[in-house]
mmCIF file of N, CA and C in Angstrom:
data_model
loop_
_atom_site.group_PDB
_atom_site.id
_atom_site.type_symbol
_atom_site.label_atom_id
_atom_site.label_comp_id
_atom_site.label_asym_id
_atom_site.label_seq_id
_atom_site.Cartn_x
_atom_site.Cartn_y
_atom_site.Cartn_z
ATOM 1 N N MET A 1 -9.041 -0.868 33.462
ATOM 2 C CA MET A 1 -8.469 0.357 32.915
ATOM 3 C C MET A 1 -9.233 0.735 31.645
ATOM 4 N N LYS A 2 -9.699 1.960 31.616
ATOM 5 C CA LYS A 2 -10.432 2.438 30.442
ATOM 6 C C LYS A 2 -9.435 3.029 29.446
ATOM 7 N N ILE A 3 -9.423 2.474 28.256
ATOM 8 C CA ILE A 3 -8.513 2.950 27.216
ATOM 9 C C ILE A 3 -9.128 4.178 26.554
ATOM 10 N N LYS A 4 -8.278 5.156 26.289
ATOM 11 C CA LYS A 4 -8.719 6.384 25.628
ATOM 12 C C LYS A 4 -8.183 6.393 24.204
ATOM 13 N N TYR A 5 -8.987 6.914 23.293
ATOM 14 C CA TYR A 5 -8.668 6.869 21.871
ATOM 15 C C TYR A 5 -8.650 8.258 21.245
ATOM 16 N N LEU A 6 -7.821 8.385 20.215
ATOM 17 C CA LEU A 6 -7.784 9.583 19.380
ATOM 18 C C LEU A 6 -8.148 9.157 17.964
ATOM 19 N N ALA A 7 -9.234 9.697 17.451
ATOM 20 C CA ALA A 7 -9.636 9.413 16.074
ATOM 21 C C ALA A 7 -8.889 10.368 15.151
ATOM 22 N N ASP A 8 -8.189 9.800 14.188
ATOM 23 C CA ASP A 8 -7.461 10.603 13.208
ATOM 24 C C ASP A 8 -8.464 11.428 12.395
ATOM 25 N N GLU A 9 -7.959 12.417 11.680
ATOM 26 C CA GLU A 9 -8.833 13.317 10.920
ATOM 27 C C GLU A 9 -9.633 12.616 9.825
ATOM 28 N N ASN A 10 -9.240 11.396 9.455
ATOM 29 C CA ASN A 10 -9.982 10.686 8.417
ATOM 30 C C ASN A 10 -11.208 9.946 8.966
ATOM 31 N N ILE A 11 -11.441 10.042 10.264
ATOM 32 C CA ILE A 11 -12.649 9.482 10.872
ATOM 33 C C ILE A 11 -13.682 10.616 10.961
ATOM 34 N N PRO A 12 -14.882 10.430 10.393
ATOM 35 C CA PRO A 12 -15.878 11.511 10.416
ATOM 36 C C PRO A 12 -16.230 11.970 11.838
ATOM 37 N N LEU A 13 -16.368 13.283 12.009
ATOM 38 C CA LEU A 13 -16.685 13.843 13.327
ATOM 39 C C LEU A 13 -17.996 13.301 13.887
ATOM 40 N N ILE A 14 -18.972 13.034 13.031
ATOM 41 C CA ILE A 14 -20.248 12.496 13.506
ATOM 42 C C ILE A 14 -20.043 11.125 14.150
ATOM 43 N N VAL A 15 -19.119 10.341 13.623
ATOM 44 C CA VAL A 15 -18.815 9.022 14.183
ATOM 45 C C VAL A 15 -18.225 9.183 15.584
ATOM 46 N N ILE A 16 -17.280 10.107 15.731
ATOM 47 C CA ILE A 16 -16.641 10.351 17.025
ATOM 48 C C ILE A 16 -17.686 10.815 18.039
ATOM 49 N N LYS A 17 -18.542 11.736 17.621
ATOM 50 C CA LYS A 17 -19.588 12.268 18.505
ATOM 51 C C LYS A 17 -20.518 11.152 18.969
ATOM 52 N N GLU A 18 -20.978 10.325 18.047
ATOM 53 C CA GLU A 18 -21.914 9.255 18.400
ATOM 54 C C GLU A 18 -21.259 8.206 19.293
ATOM 55 N N LEU A 19 -19.998 7.867 19.045
ATOM 56 C CA LEU A 19 -19.302 6.904 19.899
ATOM 57 C C LEU A 19 -19.084 7.479 21.297
ATOM 58 N N SER A 20 -18.773 8.761 21.381
ATOM 59 C CA SER A 20 -18.629 9.423 22.687
ATOM 60 C C SER A 20 -19.942 9.375 23.456
ATOM 61 N N GLU A 21 -21.039 9.623 22.757
ATOM 62 C CA GLU A 21 -22.357 9.588 23.392
ATOM 63 C C GLU A 21 -22.717 8.195 23.896
ATOM 64 N N LEU A 22 -22.120 7.162 23.305
ATOM 65 C CA LEU A 22 -22.341 5.785 23.756
ATOM 66 C C LEU A 22 -21.449 5.431 24.952
ATOM 67 N N GLY A 23 -20.586 6.368 25.358
ATOM 68 C CA GLY A 23 -19.758 6.140 26.543
ATOM 69 C C GLY A 23 -18.316 5.772 26.266
ATOM 70 N N PHE A 24 -17.925 5.730 25.005
ATOM 71 C CA PHE A 24 -16.534 5.424 24.686
ATOM 72 C C PHE A 24 -15.685 6.674 24.860
ATOM 73 N N SER A 25 -14.466 6.480 25.335
ATOM 74 C CA SER A 25 -13.544 7.601 25.541
ATOM 75 C C SER A 25 -12.759 7.814 24.249
ATOM 76 N N ILE A 26 -13.363 8.564 23.339
ATOM 77 C CA ILE A 26 -12.755 8.806 22.032
ATOM 78 C C ILE A 26 -12.868 10.292 21.719
ATOM 79 N N GLU A 27 -11.791 10.851 21.249
ATOM 80 C CA GLU A 27 -11.802 12.277 20.925
ATOM 81 C C GLU A 27 -11.224 12.497 19.540
ATOM 82 N N SER A 28 -11.547 13.651 19.004
ATOM 83 C CA SER A 28 -10.999 14.033 17.704
ATOM 84 C C SER A 28 -9.780 14.916 17.933
ATOM 85 N N ILE A 29 -9.053 15.149 16.873
ATOM 86 C CA ILE A 29 -7.930 16.080 16.949
ATOM 87 C C ILE A 29 -8.525 17.472 17.174
ATOM 88 N N PRO A 30 -8.056 18.184 18.200
ATOM 89 C CA PRO A 30 -8.626 19.511 18.494
ATOM 90 C C PRO A 30 -8.534 20.444 17.291
ATOM 91 N N SER A 31 -9.516 21.326 17.172
ATOM 92 C CA SER A 31 -9.588 22.209 16.004
ATOM 93 C C SER A 31 -8.316 23.029 15.812
ATOM 94 N N GLY A 32 -7.680 23.449 16.872
ATOM 95 C CA GLY A 32 -6.445 24.227 16.750
ATOM 96 C C GLY A 32 -5.257 23.411 16.275
ATOM 97 N N LYS A 33 -5.402 22.087 16.285
ATOM 98 C CA LYS A 33 -4.304 21.211 15.874
ATOM 99 C C LYS A 33 -4.603 20.470 14.570
ATOM 100 N N ARG A 34 -5.725 20.765 13.955
ATOM 101 C CA ARG A 34 -6.065 20.096 12.686
ATOM 102 C C ARG A 34 -4.998 20.396 11.642
ATOM 103 N N GLY A 35 -4.745 19.424 10.796
ATOM 104 C CA GLY A 35 -3.735 19.608 9.763
ATOM 105 C C GLY A 35 -2.339 19.196 10.203
ATOM 106 N N MET A 36 -2.217 18.692 11.442
ATOM 107 C CA MET A 36 -0.904 18.210 11.895
ATOM 108 C C MET A 36 -0.461 17.064 10.994
ATOM 109 N N ASN A 37 0.857 16.919 10.830
ATOM 110 C CA ASN A 37 1.331 15.753 10.092
ATOM 111 C C ASN A 37 1.248 14.526 11.008
ATOM 112 N N ASP A 38 1.457 13.347 10.435
ATOM 113 C CA ASP A 38 1.273 12.107 11.189
ATOM 114 C C ASP A 38 2.203 12.006 12.396
ATOM 115 N N LYS A 39 3.446 12.469 12.261
ATOM 116 C CA LYS A 39 4.373 12.433 13.406
ATOM 117 C C LYS A 39 3.856 13.300 14.546
ATOM 118 N N GLU A 40 3.315 14.458 14.201
ATOM 119 C CA GLU A 40 2.769 15.353 15.227
ATOM 120 C C GLU A 40 1.536 14.732 15.887
ATOM 121 N N VAL A 41 0.716 14.047 15.103
ATOM 122 C CA VAL A 41 -0.450 13.353 15.653
ATOM 123 C C VAL A 41 0.023 12.289 16.638
ATOM 124 N N MET A 42 1.048 11.538 16.254
ATOM 125 C CA MET A 42 1.561 10.491 17.134
ATOM 126 C C MET A 42 2.135 11.076 18.418
ATOM 127 N N LYS A 43 2.860 12.169 18.307
ATOM 128 C CA LYS A 43 3.431 12.817 19.497
ATOM 129 C C LYS A 43 2.311 13.289 20.422
ATOM 130 N N TYR A 44 1.307 13.940 19.857
ATOM 131 C CA TYR A 44 0.162 14.424 20.627
ATOM 132 C C TYR A 44 -0.526 13.254 21.346
ATOM 133 N N ALA A 45 -0.812 12.187 20.612
ATOM 134 C CA ALA A 45 -1.498 11.028 21.192
ATOM 135 C C ALA A 45 -0.642 10.367 22.268
ATOM 136 N N PHE A 46 0.654 10.234 22.011
ATOM 137 C CA PHE A 46 1.553 9.593 22.976
ATOM 138 C C PHE A 46 1.586 10.387 24.278
ATOM 139 N N GLU A 47 1.713 11.706 24.162
ATOM 140 C CA GLU A 47 1.782 12.563 25.355
ATOM 141 C C GLU A 47 0.488 12.523 26.165
ATOM 142 N N LYS A 48 -0.644 12.307 25.492
ATOM 143 C CA LYS A 48 -1.934 12.245 26.185
ATOM 144 C C LYS A 48 -2.349 10.810 26.528
ATOM 145 N N GLY A 49 -1.524 9.825 26.148
ATOM 146 C CA GLY A 49 -1.831 8.433 26.456
ATOM 147 C C GLY A 49 -2.978 7.856 25.644
ATOM 148 N N LEU A 50 -3.110 8.306 24.389
ATOM 149 C CA LEU A 50 -4.224 7.896 23.538
ATOM 150 C C LEU A 50 -3.801 6.883 22.480
ATOM 151 N N VAL A 51 -4.664 5.912 22.229
ATOM 152 C CA VAL A 51 -4.494 4.967 21.129
ATOM 153 C C VAL A 51 -5.138 5.603 19.897
ATOM 154 N N ILE A 52 -4.419 5.622 18.784
ATOM 155 C CA ILE A 52 -4.905 6.256 17.553
ATOM 156 C C ILE A 52 -5.749 5.277 16.736
ATOM 157 N N ILE A 53 -6.875 5.763 16.232
ATOM 158 C CA ILE A 53 -7.705 5.010 15.286
ATOM 159 C C ILE A 53 -7.637 5.756 13.958
ATOM 160 N N THR A 54 -7.275 5.045 12.883
ATOM 161 C CA THR A 54 -7.027 5.721 11.610
ATOM 162 C C THR A 54 -7.256 4.800 10.414
ATOM 163 N N PHE A 55 -7.397 5.409 9.258
ATOM 164 C CA PHE A 55 -7.377 4.695 7.976
ATOM 165 C C PHE A 55 -6.014 4.856 7.295
ATOM 166 N N ASP A 56 -5.119 5.616 7.884
ATOM 167 C CA ASP A 56 -3.849 6.027 7.271
ATOM 168 C C ASP A 56 -2.739 4.997 7.518
ATOM 169 N N LYS A 57 -2.306 4.316 6.452
ATOM 170 C CA LYS A 57 -1.261 3.293 6.554
ATOM 171 C C LYS A 57 0.101 3.863 6.924
ATOM 172 N N ASP A 58 0.291 5.159 6.759
ATOM 173 C CA ASP A 58 1.596 5.767 7.054
ATOM 174 C C ASP A 58 2.014 5.602 8.511
ATOM 175 N N PHE A 59 1.061 5.392 9.415
ATOM 176 C CA PHE A 59 1.414 5.219 10.821
ATOM 177 C C PHE A 59 2.265 3.965 11.030
ATOM 178 N N GLY A 60 2.038 2.941 10.239
ATOM 179 C CA GLY A 60 2.864 1.732 10.325
ATOM 180 C C GLY A 60 4.312 2.026 9.986
ATOM 181 N N GLN A 61 4.521 2.807 8.958
ATOM 182 C CA GLN A 61 5.873 3.227 8.556
ATOM 183 C C GLN A 61 6.551 3.979 9.699
ATOM 184 N N LEU A 62 5.821 4.901 10.314
ATOM 185 C CA LEU A 62 6.395 5.703 11.397
ATOM 186 C C LEU A 62 6.771 4.841 12.598
ATOM 187 N N ILE A 63 5.972 3.844 12.898
ATOM 188 C CA ILE A 63 6.255 2.996 14.056
ATOM 189 C C ILE A 63 7.373 2.000 13.771
ATOM 190 N N PHE A 64 7.266 1.275 12.683
ATOM 191 C CA PHE A 64 8.186 0.164 12.452
ATOM 192 C C PHE A 64 9.481 0.558 11.750
ATOM 193 N N LYS A 65 9.467 1.621 10.966
ATOM 194 C CA LYS A 65 10.694 2.047 10.275
ATOM 195 C C LYS A 65 11.386 3.190 11.010
ATOM 196 N N GLU A 66 10.590 4.175 11.444
ATOM 197 C CA GLU A 66 11.171 5.363 12.074
ATOM 198 C C GLU A 66 11.156 5.301 13.596
ATOM 199 N N LYS A 67 10.519 4.263 14.155
ATOM 200 C CA LYS A 67 10.499 4.027 15.609
ATOM 201 C C LYS A 67 9.899 5.188 16.404
ATOM 202 N N VAL A 68 8.851 5.813 15.861
ATOM 203 C CA VAL A 68 8.154 6.889 16.569
ATOM 204 C C VAL A 68 7.329 6.252 17.696
ATOM 205 N N ASN A 69 7.357 6.849 18.886
ATOM 206 C CA ASN A 69 6.639 6.315 20.043
ATOM 207 C C ASN A 69 5.129 6.368 19.850
ATOM 208 N N SER A 70 4.458 5.346 20.373
ATOM 209 C CA SER A 70 3.006 5.284 20.295
ATOM 210 C C SER A 70 2.476 4.446 21.446
ATOM 211 N N LYS A 71 1.299 4.793 21.930
ATOM 212 C CA LYS A 71 0.605 3.974 22.934
ATOM 213 C C LYS A 71 -0.113 2.814 22.262
ATOM 214 N N GLY A 72 -0.388 2.963 20.966
ATOM 215 C CA GLY A 72 -1.085 1.930 20.216
ATOM 216 C C GLY A 72 -1.757 2.546 18.998
ATOM 217 N N ILE A 73 -1.948 1.708 17.982
ATOM 218 C CA ILE A 73 -2.591 2.148 16.739
ATOM 219 C C ILE A 73 -3.621 1.098 16.341
ATOM 220 N N ILE A 74 -4.784 1.558 15.926
ATOM 221 C CA ILE A 74 -5.771 0.686 15.289
ATOM 222 C C ILE A 74 -5.922 1.207 13.866
ATOM 223 N N LEU A 75 -5.446 0.415 12.913
ATOM 224 C CA LEU A 75 -5.492 0.780 11.497
ATOM 225 C C LEU A 75 -6.675 0.072 10.845
ATOM 226 N N LEU A 76 -7.584 0.844 10.306
ATOM 227 C CA LEU A 76 -8.764 0.296 9.642
ATOM 228 C C LEU A 76 -8.460 0.090 8.162
ATOM 229 N N ARG A 77 -8.437 -1.165 7.736
ATOM 230 C CA ARG A 77 -8.184 -1.511 6.332
ATOM 231 C C ARG A 77 -9.473 -2.064 5.734
ATOM 232 N N VAL A 78 -10.523 -1.278 5.880
ATOM 233 C CA VAL A 78 -11.839 -1.629 5.354
ATOM 234 C C VAL A 78 -12.291 -0.485 4.458
ATOM 235 N N THR A 79 -13.230 -0.759 3.593
ATOM 236 C CA THR A 79 -13.742 0.286 2.713
ATOM 237 C C THR A 79 -14.726 1.151 3.496
ATOM 238 N N PRO A 80 -14.397 2.434 3.695
ATOM 239 C CA PRO A 80 -15.277 3.308 4.483
ATOM 240 C C PRO A 80 -16.452 3.819 3.650
ATOM 241 N N THR A 81 -17.449 2.967 3.471
ATOM 242 C CA THR A 81 -18.553 3.312 2.581
ATOM 243 C C THR A 81 -19.466 4.401 3.131
ATOM 244 N N SER A 82 -19.592 4.474 4.450
ATOM 245 C CA SER A 82 -20.474 5.483 5.050
ATOM 246 C C SER A 82 -20.083 5.691 6.509
ATOM 247 N N PRO A 83 -20.431 6.845 7.076
ATOM 248 C CA PRO A 83 -20.179 7.046 8.506
ATOM 249 C C PRO A 83 -20.838 5.963 9.366
ATOM 250 N N LYS A 84 -22.016 5.504 8.952
ATOM 251 C CA LYS A 84 -22.717 4.457 9.713
ATOM 252 C C LYS A 84 -21.880 3.177 9.766
ATOM 253 N N LYS A 85 -21.289 2.788 8.628
ATOM 254 C CA LYS A 85 -20.460 1.579 8.598
ATOM 255 C C LYS A 85 -19.191 1.788 9.423
ATOM 256 N N ILE A 86 -18.581 2.956 9.310
ATOM 257 C CA ILE A 86 -17.367 3.251 10.075
ATOM 258 C C ILE A 86 -17.669 3.170 11.570
ATOM 259 N N LYS A 87 -18.777 3.772 11.977
ATOM 260 C CA LYS A 87 -19.169 3.729 13.393
ATOM 261 C C LYS A 87 -19.366 2.290 13.845
ATOM 262 N N SER A 88 -20.039 1.498 13.044
ATOM 263 C CA SER A 88 -20.301 0.101 13.386
ATOM 264 C C SER A 88 -18.996 -0.678 13.572
ATOM 265 N N ILE A 89 -18.050 -0.480 12.675
ATOM 266 C CA ILE A 89 -16.761 -1.178 12.753
ATOM 267 C C ILE A 89 -16.003 -0.759 14.008
ATOM 268 N N ILE A 90 -15.897 0.547 14.237
ATOM 269 C CA ILE A 90 -15.145 1.033 15.400
ATOM 270 C C ILE A 90 -15.833 0.605 16.693
ATOM 271 N N LYS A 91 -17.147 0.695 16.747
ATOM 272 C CA LYS A 91 -17.898 0.291 17.944
ATOM 273 C C LYS A 91 -17.623 -1.168 18.280
ATOM 274 N N LYS A 92 -17.634 -2.013 17.271
ATOM 275 C CA LYS A 92 -17.372 -3.442 17.477
ATOM 276 C C LYS A 92 -15.968 -3.654 18.057
ATOM 277 N N ILE A 93 -14.998 -2.914 17.557
ATOM 278 C CA ILE A 93 -13.618 -3.019 18.051
ATOM 279 C C ILE A 93 -13.544 -2.567 19.509
ATOM 280 N N LEU A 94 -14.138 -1.418 19.808
ATOM 281 C CA LEU A 94 -14.047 -0.860 21.154
ATOM 282 C C LEU A 94 -14.811 -1.695 22.175
ATOM 283 N N GLU A 95 -15.820 -2.426 21.730
ATOM 284 C CA GLU A 95 -16.590 -3.294 22.631
ATOM 285 C C GLU A 95 -15.902 -4.629 22.894
ATOM 286 N N ASP A 96 -14.912 -4.981 22.095
ATOM 287 C CA ASP A 96 -14.222 -6.268 22.224
ATOM 288 C C ASP A 96 -13.350 -6.256 23.477
ATOM 289 N N LYS A 97 -13.817 -6.922 24.528
ATOM 290 C CA LYS A 97 -13.109 -6.925 25.817
ATOM 291 C C LYS A 97 -11.774 -7.671 25.754
ATOM 292 N N GLU A 98 -11.603 -8.543 24.771
ATOM 293 C CA GLU A 98 -10.351 -9.293 24.650
ATOM 294 C C GLU A 98 -9.281 -8.521 23.886
ATOM 295 N N LEU A 99 -9.679 -7.486 23.174
ATOM 296 C CA LEU A 99 -8.725 -6.688 22.401
ATOM 297 C C LEU A 99 -8.226 -5.534 23.263
ATOM 298 N N ILE A 100 -6.984 -5.613 23.666
ATOM 299 C CA ILE A 100 -6.344 -4.547 24.440
ATOM 300 C C ILE A 100 -5.278 -3.942 23.524
ATOM 301 N N PRO A 101 -5.567 -2.792 22.896
ATOM 302 C CA PRO A 101 -4.648 -2.247 21.893
ATOM 303 C C PRO A 101 -3.440 -1.491 22.445
ATOM 304 N N LEU A 102 -3.335 -1.359 23.764
ATOM 305 C CA LEU A 102 -2.170 -0.665 24.315
ATOM 306 C C LEU A 102 -0.902 -1.435 23.974
ATOM 307 N N GLY A 103 0.069 -0.747 23.394
ATOM 308 C CA GLY A 103 1.323 -1.386 23.017
ATOM 309 C C GLY A 103 1.220 -2.268 21.786
ATOM 310 N N LYS A 104 0.151 -2.100 21.027
ATOM 311 C CA LYS A 104 -0.089 -2.955 19.857
ATOM 312 C C LYS A 104 -0.342 -2.116 18.609
ATOM 313 N N PHE A 105 -0.065 -2.743 17.472
ATOM 314 C CA PHE A 105 -0.458 -2.211 16.169
ATOM 315 C C PHE A 105 -1.505 -3.190 15.664
ATOM 316 N N VAL A 106 -2.752 -2.748 15.643
ATOM 317 C CA VAL A 106 -3.871 -3.617 15.290
ATOM 318 C C VAL A 106 -4.368 -3.220 13.902
ATOM 319 N N VAL A 107 -4.419 -4.190 13.007
ATOM 320 C CA VAL A 107 -4.909 -3.938 11.651
ATOM 321 C C VAL A 107 -6.238 -4.672 11.496
ATOM 322 N N ILE A 108 -7.275 -3.896 11.221
ATOM 323 C CA ILE A 108 -8.618 -4.450 11.073
ATOM 324 C C ILE A 108 -8.951 -4.558 9.587
ATOM 325 N N HIS A 109 -9.199 -5.795 9.137
ATOM 326 C CA HIS A 109 -9.628 -6.056 7.763
ATOM 327 C C HIS A 109 -11.117 -6.405 7.790
ATOM 328 N N GLU A 110 -11.717 -6.558 6.634
ATOM 329 C CA GLU A 110 -13.149 -6.887 6.561
ATOM 330 C C GLU A 110 -13.486 -8.160 7.346
ATOM 331 N N LYS A 111 -12.648 -9.193 7.219
ATOM 332 C CA LYS A 111 -12.979 -10.498 7.801
ATOM 333 C C LYS A 111 -12.047 -10.946 8.926
ATOM 334 N N HIS A 112 -10.973 -10.226 9.168
ATOM 335 C CA HIS A 112 -10.040 -10.648 10.212
ATOM 336 C C HIS A 112 -9.241 -9.454 10.723
ATOM 337 N N MET A 113 -8.429 -9.716 11.755
ATOM 338 C CA MET A 113 -7.544 -8.674 12.261
ATOM 339 C C MET A 113 -6.166 -9.265 12.527
ATOM 340 N N ARG A 114 -5.158 -8.394 12.456
ATOM 341 C CA ARG A 114 -3.783 -8.765 12.798
ATOM 342 C C ARG A 114 -3.359 -7.881 13.959
ATOM 343 N N ILE A 115 -2.659 -8.476 14.908
ATOM 344 C CA ILE A 115 -2.167 -7.715 16.053
ATOM 345 C C ILE A 115 -0.672 -7.963 16.170
ATOM 346 N N VAL A 116 0.087 -6.871 16.189
ATOM 347 C CA VAL A 116 1.545 -6.945 16.283
ATOM 348 C C VAL A 116 1.972 -6.079 17.464
ATOM 349 N N ASP A 117 2.905 -6.593 18.267
ATOM 350 C CA ASP A 117 3.452 -5.785 19.358
ATOM 351 C C ASP A 117 4.234 -4.612 18.790
ATOM 352 N N LEU A 118 4.126 -3.465 19.440
ATOM 353 C CA LEU A 118 4.930 -2.313 19.033
ATOM 354 C C LEU A 118 6.384 -2.570 19.402
ATOM 355 N N PRO A 119 7.317 -2.023 18.608
ATOM 356 C CA PRO A 119 8.738 -2.239 18.924
ATOM 357 C C PRO A 119 9.124 -1.560 20.232
#
């Protein structure tokens, strides 16, 4: 099963474009929907069956406190020094055949990751 991803607005468009060109199923928030709040992003992603990739910690609050539905979240807790570094980090995650983020809240740190089942 090929997992599809939605890159939050804090992921540079060039990163999304380059990852798509490498064959990953990753899309950005459509231009007509830019500026949506986090709940709206989650609703959009859930309805389309997309796992969200983001730097925004607020998604954890929405999932664990407010119980907003999600197919999965990958939260990047790394310093986004450049689009090249962001692309490298995301590419490594998406290439990891053992990491299945569906139904998971995955937190990526510089040296490790945490995976928690969604409620």
